[in-house]
CSV table of C-alpha atoms and ligand atoms in Angstrom, one decimal:
chain,number,residue,atom,x,y,z
A,148,MET,CA,0.1,0.0,0.2
A,149,LYS,CA,1.2,3.3,-0.9
A,150,ALA,CA,1.9,6.1,1.6
A,151,LEU,CA,-1.0,8.3,0.5
A,152,GLU,CA,-3.5,5.5,-0.8
A,153,GLY,CA,-7.1,6.4,-0.2
A,154,VAL,CA,-6.4,10.1,-0.3
A,155,LYS,CA,-8.5,11.6,-3.1
A,156,ILE,CA,-7.4,15.1,-4.5
A,157,LEU,CA,-9.3,17.2,-6.7
A,158,ASP,CA,-6.5,18.8,-8.6
A,159,PHE,CA,-7.4,22.0,-10.0
A,160,THR,CA,-3.9,23.3,-10.8
A,161,HIS,CA,-2.1,24.4,-14.0
A,162,VAL,CA,1.3,25.4,-15.4
A,163,GLN,CA,4.0,24.5,-13.0
A,164,SER,CA,3.6,25.6,-9.1
A,165,GLY,CA,0.5,23.6,-8.5
A,166,PRO,CA,1.1,20.5,-10.8
A,167,THR,CA,4.4,19.9,-9.0
A,168,CYS,CA,2.9,19.6,-5.8
A,169,THR,CA,-0.1,17.2,-6.9
A,170,GLN,CA,2.3,15.5,-8.9
A,171,LEU,CA,4.3,14.6,-5.7
A,172,LEU,CA,1.3,13.5,-3.9
A,173,ALA,CA,0.2,11.3,-6.8
A,174,TRP,CA,3.8,9.6,-6.7
A,175,PHE,CA,2.9,9.0,-2.9
A,176,GLY,CA,0.1,7.2,-3.9
A,177,ALA,CA,-3.0,9.8,-3.8
A,178,ASP,CA,-5.6,9.6,-6.4
A,179,VAL,CA,-5.1,12.8,-8.0
A,180,ILE,CA,-7.9,13.8,-10.4
A,181,LYS,CA,-7.0,16.9,-12.6
A,182,VAL,CA,-9.9,19.2,-13.7
A,183,GLU,CA,-9.1,20.6,-17.0
A,184,ARG,CA,-11.1,23.0,-19.2
A,185,PRO,CA,-12.7,21.1,-22.3
A,186,GLY,CA,-10.8,21.4,-25.7
A,187,THR,CA,-7.5,23.0,-24.5
A,188,GLY,CA,-6.9,21.8,-21.1
A,189,ASP,CA,-3.8,22.9,-18.8
A,190,ILE,CA,-2.4,25.6,-21.1
A,191,THR,CA,1.1,23.7,-20.8
A,192,ARG,CA,-0.1,21.0,-22.9
A,193,GLY,CA,0.2,23.0,-26.0
A,194,GLN,CA,3.3,25.1,-24.9
A,195,LEU,CA,7.0,24.7,-25.9
A,196,CYS,CA,5.8,21.9,-28.1
A,197,ASP,CA,8.6,19.8,-29.7
A,198,VAL,CA,6.6,16.8,-31.2
A,199,PRO,CA,3.5,17.7,-33.5
A,200,ASP,CA,-0.1,16.6,-32.2
A,201,ALA,CA,1.5,15.5,-28.8
A,202,ASP,CA,1.2,17.0,-25.3
A,203,SER,CA,4.5,19.0,-24.7
A,204,LEU,CA,7.2,17.8,-22.2
A,205,TYR,CA,6.3,20.8,-20.1
A,206,PHE,CA,2.6,19.2,-19.4
A,207,THR,CA,3.9,15.4,-19.3
A,208,MET,CA,6.9,16.1,-17.0
A,209,LEU,CA,4.4,17.8,-14.3
A,210,ASN,CA,1.4,15.7,-14.4
A,211,HIS,CA,2.6,11.9,-13.9
A,212,ASN,CA,0.4,9.6,-12.2
A,213,LYS,CA,-2.8,11.9,-12.4
A,214,ARG,CA,-6.3,11.2,-14.0
A,215,SER,CA,-7.9,13.9,-16.3
A,216,ILE,CA,-11.4,15.0,-16.3
A,217,THR,CA,-12.6,17.8,-18.5
A,218,LEU,CA,-15.2,20.2,-17.0
A,219,ASP,CA,-16.3,23.5,-18.2
A,220,THR,CA,-16.9,25.0,-14.8
A,221,LYS,CA,-18.8,28.1,-16.2
A,222,ASN,CA,-21.4,25.6,-17.3
A,223,PRO,CA,-24.0,25.0,-14.4
A,224,LYS,CA,-23.8,21.2,-15.0
A,225,GLY,CA,-20.1,21.5,-14.8
A,226,MET,CA,-20.0,23.2,-11.5
A,227,GLU,CA,-22.6,20.5,-10.3
A,228,VAL,CA,-20.0,17.9,-11.0
A,229,LEU,CA,-17.4,20.1,-9.2
A,230,TRP,CA,-19.5,20.2,-6.4
A,231,GLU,CA,-19.7,16.6,-6.3
A,232,MET,CA,-15.9,16.4,-6.6
A,233,VAL,CA,-15.9,18.7,-3.4
A,234,LYS,CA,-17.9,16.1,-1.6
A,235,THR,CA,-16.1,13.4,-2.5
A,236,CYS,CA,-12.4,14.3,-2.3
A,237,ASP,CA,-10.3,15.0,0.9
A,238,VAL,CA,-8.0,17.7,-0.6
A,239,MET,CA,-8.7,20.5,-3.3
A,240,VAL,CA,-5.4,21.9,-4.8
A,241,GLU,CA,-5.7,25.2,-6.9
A,242,ASN,CA,-3.3,27.9,-8.3
A,243,PHE,CA,-5.5,30.2,-10.1
A,244,ALA,CA,-5.0,33.9,-10.1
A,245,PRO,CA,-6.4,35.8,-6.9
A,246,GLY,CA,-10.3,35.9,-6.9
A,247,VAL,CA,-10.9,33.0,-9.3
A,248,LEU,CA,-12.0,30.4,-6.7
A,249,ASP,CA,-14.3,32.7,-5.5
A,250,ARG,CA,-15.8,33.9,-8.8
A,251,MET,CA,-16.8,30.1,-9.1
A,252,GLY,CA,-18.6,30.2,-5.8
A,253,LEU,CA,-16.0,27.9,-4.4
A,254,THR,CA,-15.3,30.1,-1.1
A,255,TRP,CA,-13.8,28.6,1.6
A,256,ALA,CA,-16.7,29.3,3.7
A,257,LYS,CA,-18.9,27.4,1.3
A,258,VAL,CA,-16.5,24.4,0.6
A,259,HIS,CA,-16.1,24.0,4.5
A,260,GLU,CA,-19.5,23.8,4.8
A,261,VAL,CA,-20.3,21.2,2.3
A,262,ASN,CA,-17.4,19.0,3.3
A,263,PRO,CA,-15.8,19.9,6.6
A,264,ARG,CA,-13.0,17.5,6.2
A,265,MET,CA,-11.9,18.9,2.9
A,266,ILE,CA,-8.5,20.7,2.8
A,267,VAL,CA,-8.2,23.5,0.4
A,268,ALA,CA,-4.9,24.3,-0.7
A,269,SER,CA,-3.8,27.2,-2.7
A,270,ILE,CA,-0.6,28.8,-4.1
A,271,LYS,CA,-0.8,32.5,-5.1
A,272,GLY,CA,2.0,35.0,-6.1
A,273,PHE,CA,1.7,37.0,-3.2
A,274,GLY,CA,0.2,36.9,0.5
A,275,PRO,CA,-2.1,39.6,1.7
A,276,GLY,CA,-0.4,43.0,1.4
A,277,PRO,CA,0.1,45.4,-1.5
A,278,TYR,CA,0.7,42.9,-4.3
A,279,GLU,CA,-2.0,40.3,-3.3
A,280,ASP,CA,-4.1,40.8,-6.4
A,281,CYS,CA,-1.1,40.0,-8.8
A,282,LYS,CA,-0.7,37.4,-11.4
A,283,VAL,CA,2.7,36.0,-11.0
A,284,TYR,CA,5.1,33.6,-12.8
A,285,GLU,CA,8.3,31.9,-11.8
A,286,ASN,CA,10.8,34.9,-12.4
A,287,VAL,CA,8.5,37.5,-10.7
A,288,ALA,CA,8.5,35.3,-7.6
A,289,GLN,CA,12.5,35.0,-7.9
A,290,CYS,CA,12.8,38.7,-8.1
A,291,ALA,CA,10.4,39.4,-5.4
A,292,GLY,CA,11.6,36.9,-3.1
A,293,GLY,CA,15.2,38.2,-2.8
A,294,ALA,CA,16.7,35.5,-5.4
A,295,ALA,CA,17.3,37.7,-8.3
A,296,SER,CA,18.9,40.6,-6.1
A,297,THR,CA,21.5,38.2,-4.4
A,298,THR,CA,22.1,36.2,-7.8
A,299,GLY,CA,24.7,37.0,-10.4
A,300,PHE,CA,27.9,39.1,-10.0
A,301,ARG,CA,28.5,42.3,-8.5
A,302,ASP,CA,29.1,44.3,-11.6
A,303,GLY,CA,26.4,42.6,-13.6
A,304,LEU,CA,22.6,42.6,-13.7
A,305,PRO,CA,20.4,40.6,-11.0
A,306,LEU,CA,19.8,37.2,-12.3
A,307,VAL,CA,17.2,34.5,-12.2
A,308,THR,CA,18.2,30.9,-11.7
A,309,GLY,CA,17.7,28.0,-13.5
A,310,ALA,CA,16.2,26.1,-10.8
A,311,GLN,CA,12.5,26.7,-10.5
A,312,ILE,CA,12.4,27.9,-6.9
A,313,GLY,CA,9.3,30.0,-7.5
A,314,ASP,CA,7.2,27.4,-9.1
A,315,SER,CA,8.3,24.1,-8.1
A,316,GLY,CA,9.9,25.5,-4.9
A,317,THR,CA,6.3,26.4,-3.6
A,318,GLY,CA,4.8,23.3,-5.1
A,319,LEU,CA,7.0,21.6,-2.7
A,320,HIS,CA,6.1,23.8,0.2
A,321,LEU,CA,2.5,23.3,-0.4
A,322,ALA,CA,2.8,19.6,-0.5
A,323,LEU,CA,4.1,19.8,2.8
A,324,GLY,CA,1.3,22.0,4.1
A,325,ILE,CA,-1.3,19.4,2.7
A,326,VAL,CA,0.3,16.3,4.5
A,327,THR,CA,0.6,18.2,7.6
A,328,ALA,CA,-3.1,19.4,7.4
A,329,LEU,CA,-4.1,15.7,6.7
A,330,TYR,CA,-2.2,14.5,9.8
A,331,HIS,CA,-3.9,17.1,11.8
A,332,ARG,CA,-7.2,15.9,10.5
A,333,THR,CA,-6.6,12.7,11.9
A,334,HIS,CA,-7.1,14.3,15.3
A,335,SER,CA,-9.3,17.1,14.5
A,336,GLY,CA,-11.4,15.5,12.2
A,337,LEU,CA,-11.6,18.9,10.0
A,338,GLY,CA,-9.9,20.2,7.2
A,339,GLN,CA,-8.3,23.6,7.0
A,340,LYS,CA,-6.7,26.1,4.3
A,341,VAL,CA,-3.1,25.7,3.4
A,342,ASP,CA,-1.9,28.9,1.5
A,343,CYS,CA,1.6,29.1,0.1
A,344,ALA,CA,2.8,32.6,-1.6
A,345,MET,CA,5.3,32.2,-4.0
A,346,GLN,CA,7.3,35.1,-2.7
A,347,ASP,CA,7.3,33.5,0.6
A,348,GLY,CA,8.4,30.2,-0.9
A,349,VAL,CA,11.7,31.8,-2.5
A,350,LEU,CA,12.5,34.1,0.5
A,351,ASN,CA,12.3,30.8,2.7
A,352,LEU,CA,14.9,29.3,0.3
A,353,CYS,CA,16.9,32.8,0.4
A,354,ARG,CA,17.0,32.8,4.2
A,355,VAL,CA,20.8,32.8,4.1
A,356,LYS,CA,20.7,36.2,2.5
A,357,LEU,CA,18.1,37.5,5.1
A,358,ARG,CA,21.0,36.4,7.3
A,359,ASP,CA,23.7,38.1,5.8
A,360,GLN,CA,21.3,41.2,5.2
A,361,GLN,CA,21.5,41.5,9.2
A,362,ARG,CA,25.2,40.4,9.6
A,363,LEU,CA,26.1,43.5,7.4
A,364,GLY,CA,24.7,45.9,10.0
A,365,HIS,CA,27.8,44.5,12.1
A,366,GLY,CA,30.4,45.0,9.3
A,367,PRO,CA,31.7,43.7,6.1
A,368,LEU,CA,30.6,40.0,5.1
A,369,LYS,CA,34.3,38.8,5.0
A,370,GLU,CA,33.5,35.5,3.3
A,371,TYR,CA,32.4,37.4,0.2
A,372,SER,CA,35.2,38.2,-2.3
A,373,GLN,CA,34.3,41.6,-2.4
A,374,PHE,CA,36.0,41.8,1.2
A,375,GLY,CA,39.1,40.8,-0.3
A,376,GLU,CA,38.9,43.1,-3.3
A,377,GLY,CA,38.6,45.9,-0.9
A,378,GLU,CA,35.5,46.9,-2.6
A,379,PRO,CA,32.9,48.6,0.1
A,380,PHE,CA,29.6,47.4,0.9
A,381,GLY,CA,26.6,48.9,0.6
A,382,ASP,CA,23.4,48.9,2.7
A,383,ALA,CA,21.9,45.5,0.9
A,384,VAL,CA,23.2,42.1,0.4
A,385,PRO,CA,25.2,42.3,-2.6
A,386,ARG,CA,25.6,39.7,-5.3
A,387,ALA,CA,28.4,37.3,-4.7
A,388,GLY,CA,29.1,35.6,-7.7
A,389,ASN,CA,29.9,32.0,-7.0
A,390,ASP,CA,31.1,32.6,-3.4
A,391,SER,CA,29.6,29.9,-1.1
A,392,GLY,CA,26.8,30.8,0.9
A,393,GLY,CA,28.2,29.1,4.1
A,394,GLY,CA,31.1,29.6,6.2
A,395,GLN,CA,33.6,27.7,4.0
A,396,PRO,CA,34.6,29.7,1.1
A,397,GLY,CA,34.1,28.2,-2.2
A,398,ARG,CA,34.2,29.1,-6.0
A,399,ILE,CA,33.8,27.6,-9.5
A,400,LEU,CA,37.0,26.8,-11.0
A,401,LYS,CA,38.2,26.0,-14.7
A,402,CYS,CA,39.1,22.7,-15.4
A,403,LYS,CA,40.9,20.9,-18.4
A,404,GLY,CA,39.0,21.9,-21.5
A,405,TRP,CA,37.5,25.0,-20.2
A,406,GLU,CA,38.4,26.7,-23.7
A,407,THR,CA,35.7,24.6,-25.6
A,408,ASP,CA,33.4,23.1,-23.1
A,409,PRO,CA,31.2,25.4,-21.3
A,410,ASN,CA,30.9,22.9,-18.5
A,411,ALA,CA,34.2,22.0,-17.8
A,412,TYR,CA,34.5,23.5,-14.3
A,413,ILE,CA,34.4,22.3,-10.7
A,414,TYR,CA,32.9,23.7,-7.3
A,415,PHE,CA,35.7,23.9,-4.9
A,416,ILE,CA,35.4,24.1,-1.3
A,417,THR,CA,38.4,25.3,1.0
A,418,GLN,CA,36.9,23.4,4.0
A,419,ALA,CA,38.9,24.3,6.9
A,420,PRO,CA,39.2,20.9,8.4
A,421,VAL,CA,40.8,19.7,5.1
A,422,TRP,CA,43.0,22.7,4.6
A,423,GLU,CA,46.1,21.0,5.0
A,424,LYS,CA,45.3,18.1,2.4
A,425,ILE,CA,44.5,20.9,0.1
A,426,CYS,CA,47.7,22.6,0.3
A,427,ASP,CA,49.4,18.9,-0.4
A,428,VAL,CA,47.2,18.2,-3.4
A,429,ILE,CA,47.8,21.6,-5.2
A,430,GLY,CA,51.5,21.5,-4.4
A,431,GLU,CA,51.7,24.5,-1.8
A,432,PRO,CA,52.9,22.6,1.4
A,433,GLY,CA,54.1,25.9,2.6
A,434,TRP,CA,50.8,27.2,3.0
A,435,LYS,CA,49.9,24.8,6.0
A,436,THR,CA,52.2,26.7,8.3
A,437,ASP,CA,52.3,30.4,6.6
A,438,PRO,CA,50.5,32.6,9.0
A,439,ASN,CA,49.1,34.3,5.9
A,440,TYR,CA,47.0,31.1,4.9
A,441,ALA,CA,47.3,28.8,7.9
A,442,LYS,CA,44.1,29.8,9.5
A,443,PRO,CA,40.8,30.5,8.0
A,444,PRO,CA,40.4,34.3,9.0
A,445,ALA,CA,44.0,34.8,7.4
A,446,ARG,CA,42.7,33.5,4.2
A,447,LEU,CA,39.7,35.5,3.9
A,448,PRO,CA,41.2,38.7,2.2
A,449,ARG,CA,43.2,36.4,0.1
A,450,LEU,CA,40.5,34.4,-1.7
A,451,ASN,CA,41.1,35.5,-5.3
A,452,GLU,CA,45.0,34.6,-4.8
A,453,ILE,CA,44.2,31.2,-3.1
A,454,PHE,CA,41.3,30.3,-5.8
A,455,GLY,CA,43.7,31.4,-8.4
A,456,ARG,CA,46.4,29.0,-7.3
A,457,ILE,CA,44.1,26.2,-6.8
A,458,GLU,CA,42.8,26.8,-10.4
A,459,GLN,CA,46.2,26.4,-11.5
A,460,TRP,CA,46.1,23.0,-10.3
A,461,THR,CA,42.3,22.1,-11.5
A,462,MET,CA,43.1,23.4,-14.9
A,463,SER,CA,45.6,20.5,-15.4
A,464,LYS,CA,42.8,18.1,-14.8
A,465,SER,CA,39.4,17.2,-16.1
A,466,LYS,CA,36.5,17.8,-13.6
A,467,PHE,CA,36.1,14.1,-13.2
A,468,GLU,CA,39.9,13.6,-12.6
A,469,ALA,CA,40.0,16.5,-9.9
A,470,MET,CA,36.7,14.9,-8.3
A,471,ASP,CA,38.4,11.3,-7.9
A,472,ILE,CA,41.6,13.1,-6.6
A,473,LEU,CA,39.8,15.4,-4.2
A,474,ASN,CA,37.4,13.0,-3.1
A,475,GLU,CA,40.2,10.6,-2.0
A,476,TYR,CA,41.2,13.3,0.5
A,477,ASP,CA,37.6,14.3,1.4
A,478,ILE,CA,37.9,17.6,0.1
A,479,PRO,CA,34.5,18.7,-0.8
A,480,CYS,CA,34.0,19.5,-4.6
A,481,GLY,CA,31.4,18.9,-7.1
A,482,PRO,CA,31.6,18.8,-11.0
A,483,ILE,CA,29.4,21.4,-12.9
A,484,LEU,CA,27.3,18.6,-14.8
A,485,SER,CA,25.4,19.5,-18.1
A,486,MET,CA,21.9,18.4,-18.6
A,487,LYS,CA,23.3,16.3,-21.1
A,488,GLU,CA,25.5,14.5,-18.7
A,489,ILE,CA,22.7,14.4,-16.1
A,490,ALA,CA,20.4,12.7,-18.7
A,491,GLU,CA,23.0,9.9,-19.3
A,492,GLU,CA,24.2,9.4,-15.7
A,493,LYS,CA,23.5,5.7,-15.0
A,494,SER,CA,23.3,6.1,-11.2
A,495,LEU,CA,20.4,8.4,-11.5
A,496,ARG,CA,18.6,6.1,-13.7
A,497,ASP,CA,19.5,3.2,-11.2
A,498,THR,CA,17.7,5.2,-8.5
A,499,GLY,CA,14.6,6.3,-10.4
A,500,THR,CA,15.8,10.1,-10.1
A,501,VAL,CA,15.7,10.1,-13.8
A,502,VAL,CA,13.3,7.7,-15.6
A,503,GLU,CA,12.2,6.7,-19.1
A,504,VAL,CA,8.4,7.0,-19.5
A,505,ASP,CA,6.3,5.8,-22.6
A,506,HIS,CA,3.8,8.1,-23.8
A,507,PRO,CA,0.9,7.0,-26.6
A,508,THR,CA,1.3,10.1,-28.8
A,509,ARG,CA,4.9,11.2,-27.9
A,510,GLY,CA,6.8,7.8,-27.5
A,511,LYS,CA,9.6,7.6,-25.1
A,512,TYR,CA,10.9,10.6,-23.0
A,513,LEU,CA,13.0,11.2,-19.8
A,514,SER,CA,11.5,12.6,-16.8
A,515,VAL,CA,12.8,13.8,-13.3
A,516,GLY,CA,11.3,10.8,-11.2
A,517,ASN,CA,10.2,11.3,-7.4
A,518,PRO,CA,13.5,12.5,-5.5
A,519,ILE,CA,11.9,11.8,-2.2
A,520,LYS,CA,12.4,8.1,-1.6
A,521,LEU,CA,10.4,6.2,0.9
A,522,SER,CA,11.4,2.7,1.6
A,523,ASN,CA,8.0,1.3,2.1
A,524,SER,CA,6.2,3.3,-0.7
A,525,PRO,CA,8.3,3.2,-3.6
A,526,THR,CA,7.4,5.5,-6.5
A,527,GLU,CA,6.2,4.2,-10.0
A,528,VAL,CA,6.2,7.0,-12.7
A,529,ARG,CA,3.0,6.6,-14.9
A,530,ARG,CA,2.6,8.8,-17.7
A,531,SER,CA,0.8,11.7,-17.5
A,532,PRO,CA,-3.2,11.5,-18.8
A,533,LEU,CA,-4.5,12.7,-22.3
A,534,LEU,CA,-7.0,15.5,-21.9
A,535,GLY,CA,-10.1,14.1,-20.6
A,536,GLU,CA,-9.0,10.4,-20.7
A,537,HIS,CA,-10.8,9.6,-17.3
A,538,THR,CA,-13.8,11.7,-17.5
A,539,GLU,CA,-16.5,8.8,-17.5
A,540,GLU,CA,-14.5,6.9,-15.5
A,541,VAL,CA,-14.2,9.3,-12.7
A,542,LEU,CA,-18.3,10.4,-13.2
A,543,ARG,CA,-19.2,6.7,-12.8
A,544,ASP,CA,-16.7,5.0,-10.3
A,545,VAL,CA,-15.5,8.0,-8.2
A,546,LEU,CA,-18.8,10.3,-8.2
A,547,LYS,CA,-20.9,7.1,-8.5
A,548,LEU,CA,-23.5,9.3,-10.6
A,549,ASP,CA,-26.1,7.2,-12.4
A,550,GLU,CA,-26.2,6.5,-16.2
A,551,GLY,CA,-29.1,9.0,-16.6
A,552,ARG,CA,-27.1,11.9,-14.7
A,553,ILE,CA,-24.1,11.2,-16.6
A,554,ALA,CA,-26.0,11.7,-20.0
A,555,ALA,CA,-27.7,14.9,-18.8
A,556,ILE,CA,-24.2,16.1,-18.1
A,557,THR,CA,-22.7,15.0,-21.3
A,558,GLU,CA,-25.6,16.4,-23.2
A,559,SER,CA,-25.1,19.8,-21.6
A,560,GLY,CA,-21.7,20.0,-22.9
A,561,ALA,CA,-20.1,20.6,-19.4
A,562,THR,CA,-17.6,17.6,-20.3
A,563,GLY,CA,-16.8,18.8,-23.8
A,564,ALA,CA,-18.3,19.8,-27.1
A,565,VAL,CA,-21.4,17.6,-27.8
A,566,THR,CA,-21.1,15.7,-31.1
A,567,ARG,CA,-24.4,15.2,-32.9
A,568,ALA,CA,-25.0,13.2,-35.9
A,569,ALA,CA,-25.3,15.6,-39.2
A,570,ALA,CA,-29.0,16.1,-40.0
A,571,GLU,CA,-30.3,14.0,-42.8
B,842,LIG,N1,-13.7,25.7,-17.2
B,842,LIG,C1,-13.8,26.9,-17.3
B,842,LIG,N2,-13.1,27.9,-16.9
B,842,LIG,C2,-12.1,27.9,-16.4
B,842,LIG,C3,-11.8,26.4,-16.1
B,842,LIG,C4,-12.5,25.2,-16.3
B,842,LIG,N3,-12.2,23.9,-16.2
B,842,LIG,N4,-10.5,26.3,-15.1
B,842,LIG,C5,-10.4,27.9,-15.1
B,842,LIG,N5,-11.4,28.4,-15.9
B,842,LIG,C6,-11.0,29.9,-15.8
B,842,LIG,C7,-11.3,30.5,-14.6
B,842,LIG,O1,-12.7,30.4,-14.1
B,842,LIG,C8,-10.8,32.0,-14.7
B,842,LIG,O2,-11.6,32.7,-15.4
B,842,LIG,P1,-12.1,34.1,-14.7
B,842,LIG,O3,-11.0,35.1,-14.6
B,842,LIG,O4,-13.2,34.6,-15.7
B,842,LIG,O5,-12.7,33.9,-13.3
B,842,LIG,C9,-9.6,31.6,-15.6
B,842,LIG,O6,-10.0,30.3,-16.3
B,842,LIG,C10,-8.2,31.1,-14.9
B,842,LIG,O7,-7.7,32.1,-14.9
B,842,LIG,P2,-6.2,32.6,-14.4
B,842,LIG,O8,-6.4,34.0,-14.0
B,842,LIG,O9,-5.8,31.7,-13.0
B,842,LIG,O10,-5.4,32.2,-15.6
B,842,LIG,P3,-4.4,33.1,-16.5
B,842,LIG,O11,-3.7,32.1,-17.4
B,842,LIG,O12,-4.9,34.3,-16.8
B,842,LIG,O13,-3.1,33.3,-15.3
B,842,LIG,C11,-1.4,32.7,-13.8
B,842,LIG,C12,-2.3,32.2,-15.0
B,842,LIG,C13,-0.7,31.6,-13.6
B,842,LIG,C14,-0.6,33.9,-13.9
B,842,LIG,C15,-2.5,32.8,-12.5
B,842,LIG,O14,-3.5,31.9,-12.5
B,842,LIG,C16,-1.8,32.8,-11.3
B,842,LIG,O15,-1.2,34.1,-10.8
B,842,LIG,N6,-1.9,32.0,-10.4
B,842,LIG,C17,-1.3,31.9,-9.0
B,842,LIG,C18,0.3,32.0,-9.0
B,842,LIG,C19,0.7,30.8,-9.6
B,842,LIG,O16,0.6,29.7,-9.4
B,842,LIG,N7,1.7,31.1,-10.5
B,842,LIG,C20,2.7,30.2,-11.1
B,842,LIG,C21,2.3,29.5,-12.3
B,842,LIG,S1,3.6,28.7,-13.0
B,842,LIG,O17,4.4,29.5,-13.6
């Protein structure tokens, strides 16, 4: 039995943030029923398409293990079905723009009255405040949550990161909120509202930068390269390039082949406990006792010189050769892996972190599997549903509607266009 088996989710999510959350719950065994607009469905089905007439990878990679039902919620019969789902499901998850749910009549008060056990989980761009009514996408959240102002180099523009910390990051936060509310319900018998704002989710992941903001009030941030370069600090946390965000200085350094390979680099951390080993490996044994290099505080104003010297060594090795040598001495380091290398990495395939999935209209594709491994509830990744693939099945088997009611719903067009035989 899967960890969340028996939990029914009304998945009213779209694009990335919400679907990330419900996909995780589906991987843990919940029955996730995605409600989509007839005809088009989740807008991502048709975005960034690479194979004609097939759901995009954008959609397939965010909607595994779910069922799909098409329902026009602007049709009264469609809303009737939606309310049946509210009565039947344990959790409703949504990430519409602010106000959409209320306009549908699905207010928290009404949902709670109809099904007091239901948990209603929402993602919005912002929490209550000046921007609460705004529509938000990934990069907006990265900018408003403090990630962009602290990412990049001091002399360059603020940068967004490729990691989808606004969308997928908030989806993860919401999933935790939902399972916590489900656990709470086992004591209280009642559902509750779970809200996650993308700005808050990003800020939570930028916690160390708010730490540094406060440290700045007590003097320069000595582990930032800027300190050794003699550049004064302003009144806000600066962009720190590839400096480590922790107490052990680190940098991205060139490796053999960097002139032609954009990913021939390694992240190298000068962890204090292995400093002597680092000195031996790079051929600077004198630094072990030299007062200018022997202790961490002495090294902070000299990071550029030190990493420059280490780089002379890393440039004589491929990133994988350097990894092998450094790991032998327990020196923390990591290769800069390209997506191509990750896609081909056997160990990630072996653990199910990268999986190959077969799809009826697109064929085989790679996806990221469940990064969270439960020993008693392993994840089997199943393909995403076609649009409306499970409409009839859900009306019949989940909502237990009789044939007459199903016929009336179908006839109303609430589940999709009504096809009629041409007039004689
Ligand atoms: N049948 C009929 N209508 C439906 C429907 C269905 N099954 N499902 C949704 N709709 C309608 C809604 O009723 C709503 O219409 P109204 O505005 O008339 O009430 C509309 O579709 C939904 O709209 P939306 O405003 O949520 O969608 P959008 O494409 O304009 O905005 C987004 C998208 C993501 C900017 C917005 O949903 C949002 O800000 N969400 C919260 C933050 C978030 O999750 N952002 C991350 C997205 S991933 O990058």
